[in-house]
Amino acid sequence: MASRLSMPTTNAIIQYVSQTKEAIGYVGLAYAPRIKTLSVSSDGSHYATPTVENDTSKTCLIVRPLYYYYNVKNKSLP
């Protein structure tokens, strides 16, 4: 039976998925070089691989916004 777990860290997700048969985890794209990634499709014919290019063009189906918060008074930031 399918279930959902919430892990405290990305490394905990990676460790759990690596040790659990049929487990799937969702982590940030920065971890892609060191883990096995899967292409996804919404129609079974067009698959998108999780890459920076596909994320930027919104081709990859599993994306989320990432918000940056900073103090605008800090002039050293771009």
Tab-separated table of C-alpha atoms in Angstrom:
chain	number	residue	atom	x	y	z
A	1	MET	CA	0.000	0.000	0.000
A	2	ALA	CA	1.311	3.446	-0.912
A	3	SER	CA	2.077	5.853	1.884
A	4	ARG	CA	3.840	9.142	2.413
A	5	LEU	CA	6.661	9.930	4.799
A	6	SER	CA	8.055	13.293	5.754
A	7	MET	CA	11.781	13.285	6.430
A	8	PRO	CA	13.716	15.937	8.373
A	9	THR	CA	16.503	16.369	5.796
A	10	THR	CA	17.316	15.680	2.166
A	11	ASN	CA	20.035	13.246	3.230
A	12	ALA	CA	17.441	11.316	5.253
A	13	ILE	CA	15.274	11.026	2.131
A	14	ILE	CA	18.209	9.830	0.033
A	15	GLN	CA	19.230	7.276	2.666
A	16	TYR	CA	15.674	5.948	3.104
A	17	VAL	CA	15.059	5.608	-0.634
A	18	SER	CA	18.433	3.918	-1.176
A	19	GLN	CA	17.552	1.286	1.450
A	20	THR	CA	13.845	0.761	0.710
A	21	LYS	CA	12.670	-1.260	-2.272
A	22	GLU	CA	10.123	0.556	-4.466
A	23	ALA	CA	10.551	3.835	-2.553
A	24	ILE	CA	10.534	7.125	-4.446
A	25	GLY	CA	11.842	10.383	-3.028
A	26	TYR	CA	11.586	14.009	-4.073
A	27	VAL	CA	14.658	16.168	-3.456
A	28	GLY	CA	16.182	19.317	-4.898
A	29	LEU	CA	17.798	19.329	-8.320
A	30	ALA	CA	21.204	20.105	-6.787
A	31	TYR	CA	21.371	16.478	-5.586
A	32	ALA	CA	20.796	15.003	-9.070
A	33	PRO	CA	24.473	14.356	-9.906
A	34	ARG	CA	24.863	11.912	-6.993
A	35	ILE	CA	21.523	10.049	-7.133
A	36	LYS	CA	19.510	8.097	-9.689
A	37	THR	CA	16.856	10.292	-11.283
A	38	LEU	CA	13.787	9.293	-13.281
A	39	SER	CA	12.074	10.966	-16.199
A	40	VAL	CA	8.384	11.709	-15.685
A	41	SER	CA	5.406	11.969	-18.020
A	42	SER	CA	1.810	13.075	-17.702
A	43	ASP	CA	0.631	11.257	-20.838
A	44	GLY	CA	2.936	8.226	-21.086
A	45	SER	CA	4.625	9.406	-24.275
A	46	HIS	CA	6.564	12.618	-23.569
A	47	TYR	CA	9.061	12.178	-20.753
A	48	ALA	CA	11.081	14.956	-19.135
A	49	THR	CA	14.344	14.392	-17.305
A	50	PRO	CA	15.028	16.475	-14.193
A	51	THR	CA	17.650	18.925	-15.479
A	52	VAL	CA	18.282	22.618	-14.942
A	53	GLU	CA	17.218	23.282	-18.542
A	54	ASN	CA	13.912	21.407	-18.170
A	55	ASP	CA	13.271	23.028	-14.809
A	56	THR	CA	13.886	26.517	-16.194
A	57	SER	CA	11.663	25.915	-19.230
A	58	LYS	CA	9.033	24.244	-17.009
A	59	THR	CA	9.259	21.079	-19.132
A	60	CYS	CA	9.801	18.938	-16.050
A	61	LEU	CA	6.468	18.161	-14.382
A	62	ILE	CA	7.700	18.077	-10.801
A	63	VAL	CA	8.798	21.595	-9.945
A	64	ARG	CA	8.230	24.016	-7.124
A	65	PRO	CA	9.007	27.680	-6.686
A	66	LEU	CA	12.011	28.651	-4.617
A	67	TYR	CA	11.778	31.948	-2.792
A	68	TYR	CA	14.718	34.031	-1.613
A	69	TYR	CA	14.234	36.473	1.232
A	70	TYR	CA	16.804	39.120	1.938
A	71	ASN	CA	17.134	42.550	3.487
A	72	VAL	CA	16.876	45.117	0.666
A	73	LYS	CA	18.912	47.560	2.756
A	74	ASN	CA	21.961	45.332	2.272
A	75	LYS	CA	23.619	46.971	-0.764
A	76	SER	CA	26.147	44.158	-1.229
A	77	LEU	CA	23.464	41.860	-2.665
A	78	PRO	CA	22.776	41.879	-6.429
